[in-house]
Short mmCIF file of C-alpha atoms and ligand atoms in Angstrom, two decimals:
data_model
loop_
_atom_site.label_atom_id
_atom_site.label_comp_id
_atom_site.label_asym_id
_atom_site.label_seq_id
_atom_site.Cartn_x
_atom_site.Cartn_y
_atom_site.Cartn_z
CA UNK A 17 0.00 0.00 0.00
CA UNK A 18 1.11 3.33 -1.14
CA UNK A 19 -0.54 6.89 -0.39
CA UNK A 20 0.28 8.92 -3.11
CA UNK A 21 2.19 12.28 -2.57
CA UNK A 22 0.29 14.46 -4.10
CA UNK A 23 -2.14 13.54 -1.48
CA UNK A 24 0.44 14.13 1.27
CA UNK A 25 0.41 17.55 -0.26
CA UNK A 26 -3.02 18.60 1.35
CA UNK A 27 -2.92 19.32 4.83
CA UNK A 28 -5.26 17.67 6.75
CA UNK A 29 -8.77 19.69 8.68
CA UNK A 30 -7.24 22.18 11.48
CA UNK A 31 -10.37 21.02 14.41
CA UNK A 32 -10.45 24.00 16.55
CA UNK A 33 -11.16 22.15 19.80
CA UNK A 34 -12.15 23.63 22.98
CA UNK A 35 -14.90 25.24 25.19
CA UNK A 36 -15.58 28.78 23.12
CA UNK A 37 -18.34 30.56 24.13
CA UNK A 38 -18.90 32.69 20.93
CA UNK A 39 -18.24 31.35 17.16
CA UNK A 40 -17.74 33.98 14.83
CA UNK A 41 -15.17 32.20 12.47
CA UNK A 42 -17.20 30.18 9.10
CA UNK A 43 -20.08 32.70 8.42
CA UNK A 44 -22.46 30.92 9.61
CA UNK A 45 -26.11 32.47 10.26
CA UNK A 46 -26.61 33.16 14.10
CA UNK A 47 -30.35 31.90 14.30
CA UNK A 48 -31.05 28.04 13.78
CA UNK A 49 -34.59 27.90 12.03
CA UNK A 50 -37.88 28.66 13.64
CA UNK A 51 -39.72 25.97 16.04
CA UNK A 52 -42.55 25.86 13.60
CA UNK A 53 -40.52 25.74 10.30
CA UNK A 54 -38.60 23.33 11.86
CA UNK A 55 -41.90 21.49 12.86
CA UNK A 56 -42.86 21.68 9.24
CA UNK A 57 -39.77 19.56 8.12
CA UNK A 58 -40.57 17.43 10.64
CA UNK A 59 -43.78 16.67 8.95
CA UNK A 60 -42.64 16.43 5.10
CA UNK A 61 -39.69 13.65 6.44
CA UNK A 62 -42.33 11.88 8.31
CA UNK A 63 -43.82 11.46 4.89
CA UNK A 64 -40.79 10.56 3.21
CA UNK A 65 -39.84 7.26 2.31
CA UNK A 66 -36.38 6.49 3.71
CA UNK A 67 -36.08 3.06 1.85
CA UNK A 68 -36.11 4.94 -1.94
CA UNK A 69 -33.22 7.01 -3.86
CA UNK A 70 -33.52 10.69 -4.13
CA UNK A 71 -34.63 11.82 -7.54
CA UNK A 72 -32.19 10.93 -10.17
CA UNK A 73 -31.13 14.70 -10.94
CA UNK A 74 -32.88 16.68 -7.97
CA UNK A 75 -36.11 17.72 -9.12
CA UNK A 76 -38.26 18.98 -6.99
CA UNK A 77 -35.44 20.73 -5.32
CA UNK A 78 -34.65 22.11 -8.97
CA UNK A 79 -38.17 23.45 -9.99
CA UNK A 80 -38.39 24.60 -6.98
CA UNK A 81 -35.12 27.06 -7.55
CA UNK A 82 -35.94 27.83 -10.88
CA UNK A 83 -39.74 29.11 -9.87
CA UNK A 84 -37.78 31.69 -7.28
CA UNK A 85 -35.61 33.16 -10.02
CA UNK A 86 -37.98 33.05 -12.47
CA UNK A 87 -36.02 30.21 -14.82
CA UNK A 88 -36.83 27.05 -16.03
CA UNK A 89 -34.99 23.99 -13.77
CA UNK A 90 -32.80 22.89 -17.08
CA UNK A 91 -31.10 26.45 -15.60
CA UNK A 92 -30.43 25.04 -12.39
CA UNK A 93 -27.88 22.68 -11.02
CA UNK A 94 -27.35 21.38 -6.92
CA UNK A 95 -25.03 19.95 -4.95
CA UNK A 96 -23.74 18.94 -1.24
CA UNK A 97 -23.01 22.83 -0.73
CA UNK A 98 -21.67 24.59 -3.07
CA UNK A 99 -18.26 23.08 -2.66
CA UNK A 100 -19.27 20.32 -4.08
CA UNK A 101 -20.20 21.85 -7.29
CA UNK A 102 -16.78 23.50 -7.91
CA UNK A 103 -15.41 19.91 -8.46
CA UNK A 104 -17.65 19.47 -11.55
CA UNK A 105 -17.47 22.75 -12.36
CA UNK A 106 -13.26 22.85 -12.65
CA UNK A 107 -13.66 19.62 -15.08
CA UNK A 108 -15.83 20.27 -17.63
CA UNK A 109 -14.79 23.44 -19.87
CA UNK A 110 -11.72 22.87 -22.34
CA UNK A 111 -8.78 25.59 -20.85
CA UNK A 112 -5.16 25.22 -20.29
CA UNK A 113 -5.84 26.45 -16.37
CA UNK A 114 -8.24 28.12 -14.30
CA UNK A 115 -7.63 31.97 -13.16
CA UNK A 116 -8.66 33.08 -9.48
CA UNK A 117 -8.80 36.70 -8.35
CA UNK A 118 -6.78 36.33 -4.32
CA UNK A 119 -7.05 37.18 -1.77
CA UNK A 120 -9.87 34.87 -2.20
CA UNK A 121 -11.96 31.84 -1.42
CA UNK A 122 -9.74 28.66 -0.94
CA UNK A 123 -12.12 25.74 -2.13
CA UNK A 124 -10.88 27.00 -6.12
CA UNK A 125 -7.24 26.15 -5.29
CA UNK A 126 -8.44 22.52 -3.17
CA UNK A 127 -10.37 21.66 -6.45
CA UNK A 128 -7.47 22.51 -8.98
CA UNK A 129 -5.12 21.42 -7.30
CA UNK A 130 -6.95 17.83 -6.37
CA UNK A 131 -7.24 17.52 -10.12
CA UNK A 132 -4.41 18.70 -11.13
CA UNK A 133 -5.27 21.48 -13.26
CA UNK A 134 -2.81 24.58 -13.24
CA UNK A 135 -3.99 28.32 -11.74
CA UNK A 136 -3.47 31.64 -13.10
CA UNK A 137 -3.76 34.65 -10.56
CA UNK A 138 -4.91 37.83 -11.24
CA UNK A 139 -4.78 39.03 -7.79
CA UNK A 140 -7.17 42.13 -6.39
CA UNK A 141 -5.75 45.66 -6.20
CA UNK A 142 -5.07 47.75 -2.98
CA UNK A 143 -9.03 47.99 -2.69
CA UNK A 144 -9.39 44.19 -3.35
CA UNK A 145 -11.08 45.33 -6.70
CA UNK A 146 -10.67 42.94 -9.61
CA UNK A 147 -9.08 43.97 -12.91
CA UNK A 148 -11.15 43.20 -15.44
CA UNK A 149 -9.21 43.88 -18.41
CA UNK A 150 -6.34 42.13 -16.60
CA UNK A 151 -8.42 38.98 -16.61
CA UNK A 152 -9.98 39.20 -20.02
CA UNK A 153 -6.38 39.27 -21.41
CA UNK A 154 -5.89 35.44 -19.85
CA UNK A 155 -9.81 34.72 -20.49
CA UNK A 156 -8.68 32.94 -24.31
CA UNK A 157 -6.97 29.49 -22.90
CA UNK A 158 -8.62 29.69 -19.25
CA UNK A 159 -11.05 27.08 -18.96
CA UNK A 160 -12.90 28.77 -16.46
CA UNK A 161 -12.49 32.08 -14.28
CA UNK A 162 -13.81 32.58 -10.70
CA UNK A 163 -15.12 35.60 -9.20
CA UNK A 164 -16.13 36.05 -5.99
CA UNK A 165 -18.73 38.87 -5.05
CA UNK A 166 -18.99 39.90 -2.40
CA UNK A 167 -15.37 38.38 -1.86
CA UNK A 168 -14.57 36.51 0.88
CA UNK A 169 -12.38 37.31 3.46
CA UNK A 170 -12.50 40.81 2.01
CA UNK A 171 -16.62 41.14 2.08
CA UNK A 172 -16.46 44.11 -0.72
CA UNK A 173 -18.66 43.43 -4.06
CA UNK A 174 -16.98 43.49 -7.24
CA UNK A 175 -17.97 46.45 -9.66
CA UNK A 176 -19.98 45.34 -12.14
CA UNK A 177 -18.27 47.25 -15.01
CA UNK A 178 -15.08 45.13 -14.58
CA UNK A 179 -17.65 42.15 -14.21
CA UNK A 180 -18.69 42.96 -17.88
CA UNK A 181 -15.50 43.02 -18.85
CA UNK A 182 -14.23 39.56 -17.93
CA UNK A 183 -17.95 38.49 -19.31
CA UNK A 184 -17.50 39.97 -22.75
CA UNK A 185 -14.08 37.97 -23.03
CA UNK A 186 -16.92 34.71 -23.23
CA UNK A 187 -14.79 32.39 -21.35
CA UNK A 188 -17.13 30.55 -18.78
CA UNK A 189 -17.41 33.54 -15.31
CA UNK A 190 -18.17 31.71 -12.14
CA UNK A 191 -19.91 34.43 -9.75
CA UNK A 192 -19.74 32.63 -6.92
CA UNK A 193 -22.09 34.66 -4.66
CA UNK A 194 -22.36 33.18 -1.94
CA UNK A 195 -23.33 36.16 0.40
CA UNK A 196 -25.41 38.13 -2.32
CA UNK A 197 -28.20 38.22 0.42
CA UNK A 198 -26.52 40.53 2.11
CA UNK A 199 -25.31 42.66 -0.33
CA UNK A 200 -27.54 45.16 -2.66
CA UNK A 201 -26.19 44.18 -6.12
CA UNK A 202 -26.10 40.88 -7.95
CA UNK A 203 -25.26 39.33 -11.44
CA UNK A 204 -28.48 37.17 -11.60
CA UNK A 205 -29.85 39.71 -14.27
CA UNK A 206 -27.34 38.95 -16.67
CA UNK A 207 -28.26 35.21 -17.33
CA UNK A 208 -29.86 36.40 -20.09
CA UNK A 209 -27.24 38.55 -21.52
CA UNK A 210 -24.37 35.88 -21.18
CA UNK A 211 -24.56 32.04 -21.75
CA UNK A 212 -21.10 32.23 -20.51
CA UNK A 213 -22.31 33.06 -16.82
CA UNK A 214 -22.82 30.85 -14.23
CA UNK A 215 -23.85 32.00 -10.68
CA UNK A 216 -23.09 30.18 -7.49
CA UNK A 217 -25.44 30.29 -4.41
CA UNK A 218 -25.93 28.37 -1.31
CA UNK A 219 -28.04 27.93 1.49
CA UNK A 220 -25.20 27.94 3.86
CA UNK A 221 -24.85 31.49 4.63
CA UNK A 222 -28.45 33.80 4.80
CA UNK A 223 -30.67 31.02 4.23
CA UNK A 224 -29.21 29.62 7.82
CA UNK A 225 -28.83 25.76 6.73
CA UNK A 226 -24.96 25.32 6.41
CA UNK A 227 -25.90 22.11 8.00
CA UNK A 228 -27.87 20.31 5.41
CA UNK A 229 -24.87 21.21 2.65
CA UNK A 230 -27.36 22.54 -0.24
CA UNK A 231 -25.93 24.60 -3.03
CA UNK A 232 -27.14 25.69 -6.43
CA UNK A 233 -25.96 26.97 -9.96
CA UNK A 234 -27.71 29.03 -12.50
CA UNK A 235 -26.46 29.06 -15.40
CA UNK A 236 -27.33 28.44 -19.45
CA UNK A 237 -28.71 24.88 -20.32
CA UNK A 238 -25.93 23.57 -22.00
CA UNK A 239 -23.57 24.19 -18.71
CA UNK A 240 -26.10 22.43 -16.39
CA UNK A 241 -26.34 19.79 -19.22
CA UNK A 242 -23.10 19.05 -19.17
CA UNK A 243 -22.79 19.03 -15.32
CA UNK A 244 -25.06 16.48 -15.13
CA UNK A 245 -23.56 14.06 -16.98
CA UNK A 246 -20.61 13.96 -14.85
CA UNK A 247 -22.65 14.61 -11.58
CA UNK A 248 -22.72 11.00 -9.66
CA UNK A 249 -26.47 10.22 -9.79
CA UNK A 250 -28.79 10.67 -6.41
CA UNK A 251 -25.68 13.09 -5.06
CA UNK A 252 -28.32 15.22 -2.94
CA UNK A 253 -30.32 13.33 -0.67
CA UNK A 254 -33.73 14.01 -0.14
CA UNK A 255 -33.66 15.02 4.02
CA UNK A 256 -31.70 18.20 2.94
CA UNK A 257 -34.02 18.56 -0.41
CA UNK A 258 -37.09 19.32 1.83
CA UNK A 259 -35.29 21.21 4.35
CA UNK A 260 -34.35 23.69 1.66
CA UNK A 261 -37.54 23.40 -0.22
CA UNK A 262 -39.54 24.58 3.27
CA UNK A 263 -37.51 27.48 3.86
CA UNK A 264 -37.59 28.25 0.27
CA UNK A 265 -41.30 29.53 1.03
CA UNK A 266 -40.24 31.36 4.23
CA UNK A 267 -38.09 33.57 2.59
CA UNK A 268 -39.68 36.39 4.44
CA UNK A 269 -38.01 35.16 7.18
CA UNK A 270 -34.70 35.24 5.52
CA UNK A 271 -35.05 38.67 4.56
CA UNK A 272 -36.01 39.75 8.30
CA UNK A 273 -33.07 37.57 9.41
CA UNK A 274 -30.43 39.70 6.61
CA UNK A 275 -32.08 42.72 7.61
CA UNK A 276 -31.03 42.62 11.13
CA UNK A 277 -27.80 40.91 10.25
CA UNK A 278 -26.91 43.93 8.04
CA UNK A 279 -27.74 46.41 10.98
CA UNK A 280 -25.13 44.46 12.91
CA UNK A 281 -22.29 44.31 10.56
CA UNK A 282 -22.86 48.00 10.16
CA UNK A 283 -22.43 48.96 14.03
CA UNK A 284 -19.54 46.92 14.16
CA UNK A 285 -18.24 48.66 10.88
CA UNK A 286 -18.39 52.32 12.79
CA UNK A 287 -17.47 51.31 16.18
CA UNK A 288 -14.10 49.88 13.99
CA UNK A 289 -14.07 51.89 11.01
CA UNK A 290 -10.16 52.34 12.02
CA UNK A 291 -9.57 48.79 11.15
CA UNK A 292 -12.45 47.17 9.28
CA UNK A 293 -12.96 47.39 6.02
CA UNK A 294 -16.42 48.02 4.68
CA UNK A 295 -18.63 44.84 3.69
CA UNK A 296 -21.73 43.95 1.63
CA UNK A 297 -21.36 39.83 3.66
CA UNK A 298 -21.98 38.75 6.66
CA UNK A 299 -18.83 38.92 8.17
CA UNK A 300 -15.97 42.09 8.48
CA UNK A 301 -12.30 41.51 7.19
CA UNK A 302 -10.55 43.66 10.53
CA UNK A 303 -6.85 44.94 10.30
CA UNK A 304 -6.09 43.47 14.14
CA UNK A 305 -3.96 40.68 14.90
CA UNK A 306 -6.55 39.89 17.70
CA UNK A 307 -6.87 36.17 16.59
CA UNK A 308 -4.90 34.65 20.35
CA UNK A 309 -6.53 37.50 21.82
CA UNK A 310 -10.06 37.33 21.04
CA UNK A 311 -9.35 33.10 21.50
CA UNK A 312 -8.39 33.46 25.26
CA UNK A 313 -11.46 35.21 25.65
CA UNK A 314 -13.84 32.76 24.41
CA UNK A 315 -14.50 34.32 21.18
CA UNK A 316 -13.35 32.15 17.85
CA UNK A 317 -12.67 34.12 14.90
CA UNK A 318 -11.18 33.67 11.48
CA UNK A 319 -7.04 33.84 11.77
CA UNK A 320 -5.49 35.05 7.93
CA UNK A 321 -2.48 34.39 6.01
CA UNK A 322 -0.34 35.71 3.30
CA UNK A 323 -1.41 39.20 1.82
CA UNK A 324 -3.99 39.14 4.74
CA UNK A 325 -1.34 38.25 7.27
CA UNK A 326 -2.09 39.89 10.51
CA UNK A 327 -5.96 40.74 9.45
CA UNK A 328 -8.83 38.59 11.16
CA UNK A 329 -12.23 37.97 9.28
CA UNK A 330 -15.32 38.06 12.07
CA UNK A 331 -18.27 36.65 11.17
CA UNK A 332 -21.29 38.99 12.36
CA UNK A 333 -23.59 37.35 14.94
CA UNK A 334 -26.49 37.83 17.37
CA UNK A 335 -26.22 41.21 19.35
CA UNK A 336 -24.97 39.79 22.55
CA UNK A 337 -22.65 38.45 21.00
CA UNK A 338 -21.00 41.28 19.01
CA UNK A 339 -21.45 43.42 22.07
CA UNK A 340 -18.86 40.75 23.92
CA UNK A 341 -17.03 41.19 20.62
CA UNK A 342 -16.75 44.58 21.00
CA UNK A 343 -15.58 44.57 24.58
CA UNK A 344 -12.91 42.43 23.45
CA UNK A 345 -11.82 44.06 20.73
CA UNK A 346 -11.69 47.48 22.81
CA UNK A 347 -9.66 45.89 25.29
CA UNK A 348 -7.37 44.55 22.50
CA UNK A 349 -6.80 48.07 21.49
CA UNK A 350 -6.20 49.42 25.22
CA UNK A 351 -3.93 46.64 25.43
CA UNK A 352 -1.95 47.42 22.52
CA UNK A 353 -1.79 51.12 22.54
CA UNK A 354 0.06 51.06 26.24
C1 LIG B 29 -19.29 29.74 2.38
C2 LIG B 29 -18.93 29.88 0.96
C3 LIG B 29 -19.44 29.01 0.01
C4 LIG B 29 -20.48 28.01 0.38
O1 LIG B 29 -20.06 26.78 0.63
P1 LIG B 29 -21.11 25.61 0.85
O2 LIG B 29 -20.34 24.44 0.39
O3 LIG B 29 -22.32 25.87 0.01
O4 LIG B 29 -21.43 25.61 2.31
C5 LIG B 29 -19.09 29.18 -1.32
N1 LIG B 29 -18.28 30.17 -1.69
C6 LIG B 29 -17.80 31.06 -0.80
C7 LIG B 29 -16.97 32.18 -1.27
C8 LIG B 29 -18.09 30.92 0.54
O5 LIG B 29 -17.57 31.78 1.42
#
């Protein structure tokens, strides 16, 4: 028996273990579901057979997507979160490498670099601000590029005029939007404009289910086509279908949920505007090297590397607990400035 090295290559999950009081480090939604929407899953999975397959390709799941956005379900691919669908996503456009935009989201780099495909960096100004012409000159032999807006750890959106410019090169544009719920803009609109678009959501982040692992695509027919016949068959199992289908007609609750989320991340913006940059996610990208700091105290946050080195990324949560954020973080500063 022989491991092979390039799998020796990957480091293996850092578990943060310990007693924390306050988790502020993977984005995650503060507020579990609703007793009664809970309740209401309860009920559909009492109906549901456990002994049968999922639906071959997702369907009800995938109608169900479509009718939101106002697209038919041959516009609509799903996966075990969105992760899941950057594998397929990596392997089926002809290219000579994939470009990424960092400081940016580090499931592009796991996929490419699990399948061996090369990456091309076209990394984001001062403002973490793509360059879109910079892109669309290495668009011609990328197989596909990967945007991130808003970006994470940075949390800014990316201007759509640059967006249009990486688009109009017409190599395939992921827009992986993942916290778009929280932010005012959005490239859904342009589905129709550009077959070469594909948008990346999840239920992870505002829809409050990173536990379920749902994510979705939208993109033009032949993509999700193509996806599909690569896609292992029943990959989404039906427990986490109906979960996402029920909230899927409580999205008023989302909404309320984003609303007071972005209230939050917007008092923490001013009481650090020294040090945070501004954000349309649900998280701030801080210049403090508070990471041990905020740790000792209970509070987990997001430590960064490289470019970022220094910076922490805190994940907005429930009042109380950005108020014991904030005393922290005060008493960081007091601490440092003797
Ligand atoms: C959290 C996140 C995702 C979502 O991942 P899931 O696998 O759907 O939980 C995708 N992209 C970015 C940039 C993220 O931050």
């Amino acid at each position: 028996m022989k491991i092979r090295e390039m799998v020796k290559t990957f480091k293996p999950y850092k578990v943060i273990e310990g007693n924390y009081r306050i988790w502020l480090d993977k984005n995650e939604n503060p507020f579990d579901l609703p007793d009664e929407i809970k309740d209401e899953i309860f009920e559909k999975l009492r109906k549901t057979p456990f002994n049968r397959y999922p639906h071959i390709t997702s369907m009800p799941l995938r109608e169900k997507i479509a009718e939101f956005y106002g697209l038919s379900p041959r516009n609509v691919a799903v996966g075990n979160g969105s992760d899941e669908l950057l594998d397929y996503l990596i392997k089926i456009f002809e290219g000579d490498y994939i470009i990424t935009t960092p400081p940016t989201f580090g499931m592009y780099y796991f996929y490419a670099k699990l399948e061996g495909i090369p990456i091309v960096e076209v990394p984001l100004n001062e403002q973490f601000l793509i360059n879109g012409e910079e892109i669309a000159k290495k668009a011609k032999k990328a197989s596909i590029i990967f945007i991130t807006s808003p970006n994470n750890p940075t949390g800014n959106s990316q201007p759509r005029e640059e967006i249009l410019k990486v688009l109009d090169s017409g190599a395939p544009v992921v827009i992986d939007e993942a916290y778009a719920e929280f932010s005012k803009e959005n490239c859904v609109d342009l589905l129709d404009e550009y077959n070469n678009l594909l948008i990346l959501r999840t239920f992870s982040k505002a829809f409050g289910l990173a536990g379920i692992r749902l994510g979705y695509l939208l993109a033009d027919t032949e993509i999700i086509d193509a996806l599909y016949r690569i896609k292992p068959p029943f990959g989404v199992n039906s427990l986490s279908m109906i979960a996402a289908m029920v909230m899927l007609d409580h999205y008023n609750v989302i909404e309320e949920r984003v609303k007071y989320i972005v209230r939050e991340r917007e008092r923490l913006y001013k009481k650090f505007k020294e040090y945070a940059y501004p954000s349309d996610a649900n998280f701030l990208l801080m210049r403090l090297n508070a990471y041990e700091f905020l740790l000792e105290r209970g509070i987990v946050v997001r430590k960064l590397e490289g470019r970022l080195q220094g910076h922490i990324r805190v994940t907005v949560g429930r009042k109380e607990e950005n108020e014991e954020l904030i005393k922290a973080l005060e008493e960081f500063l007091d601490v440092a400035n003797i």
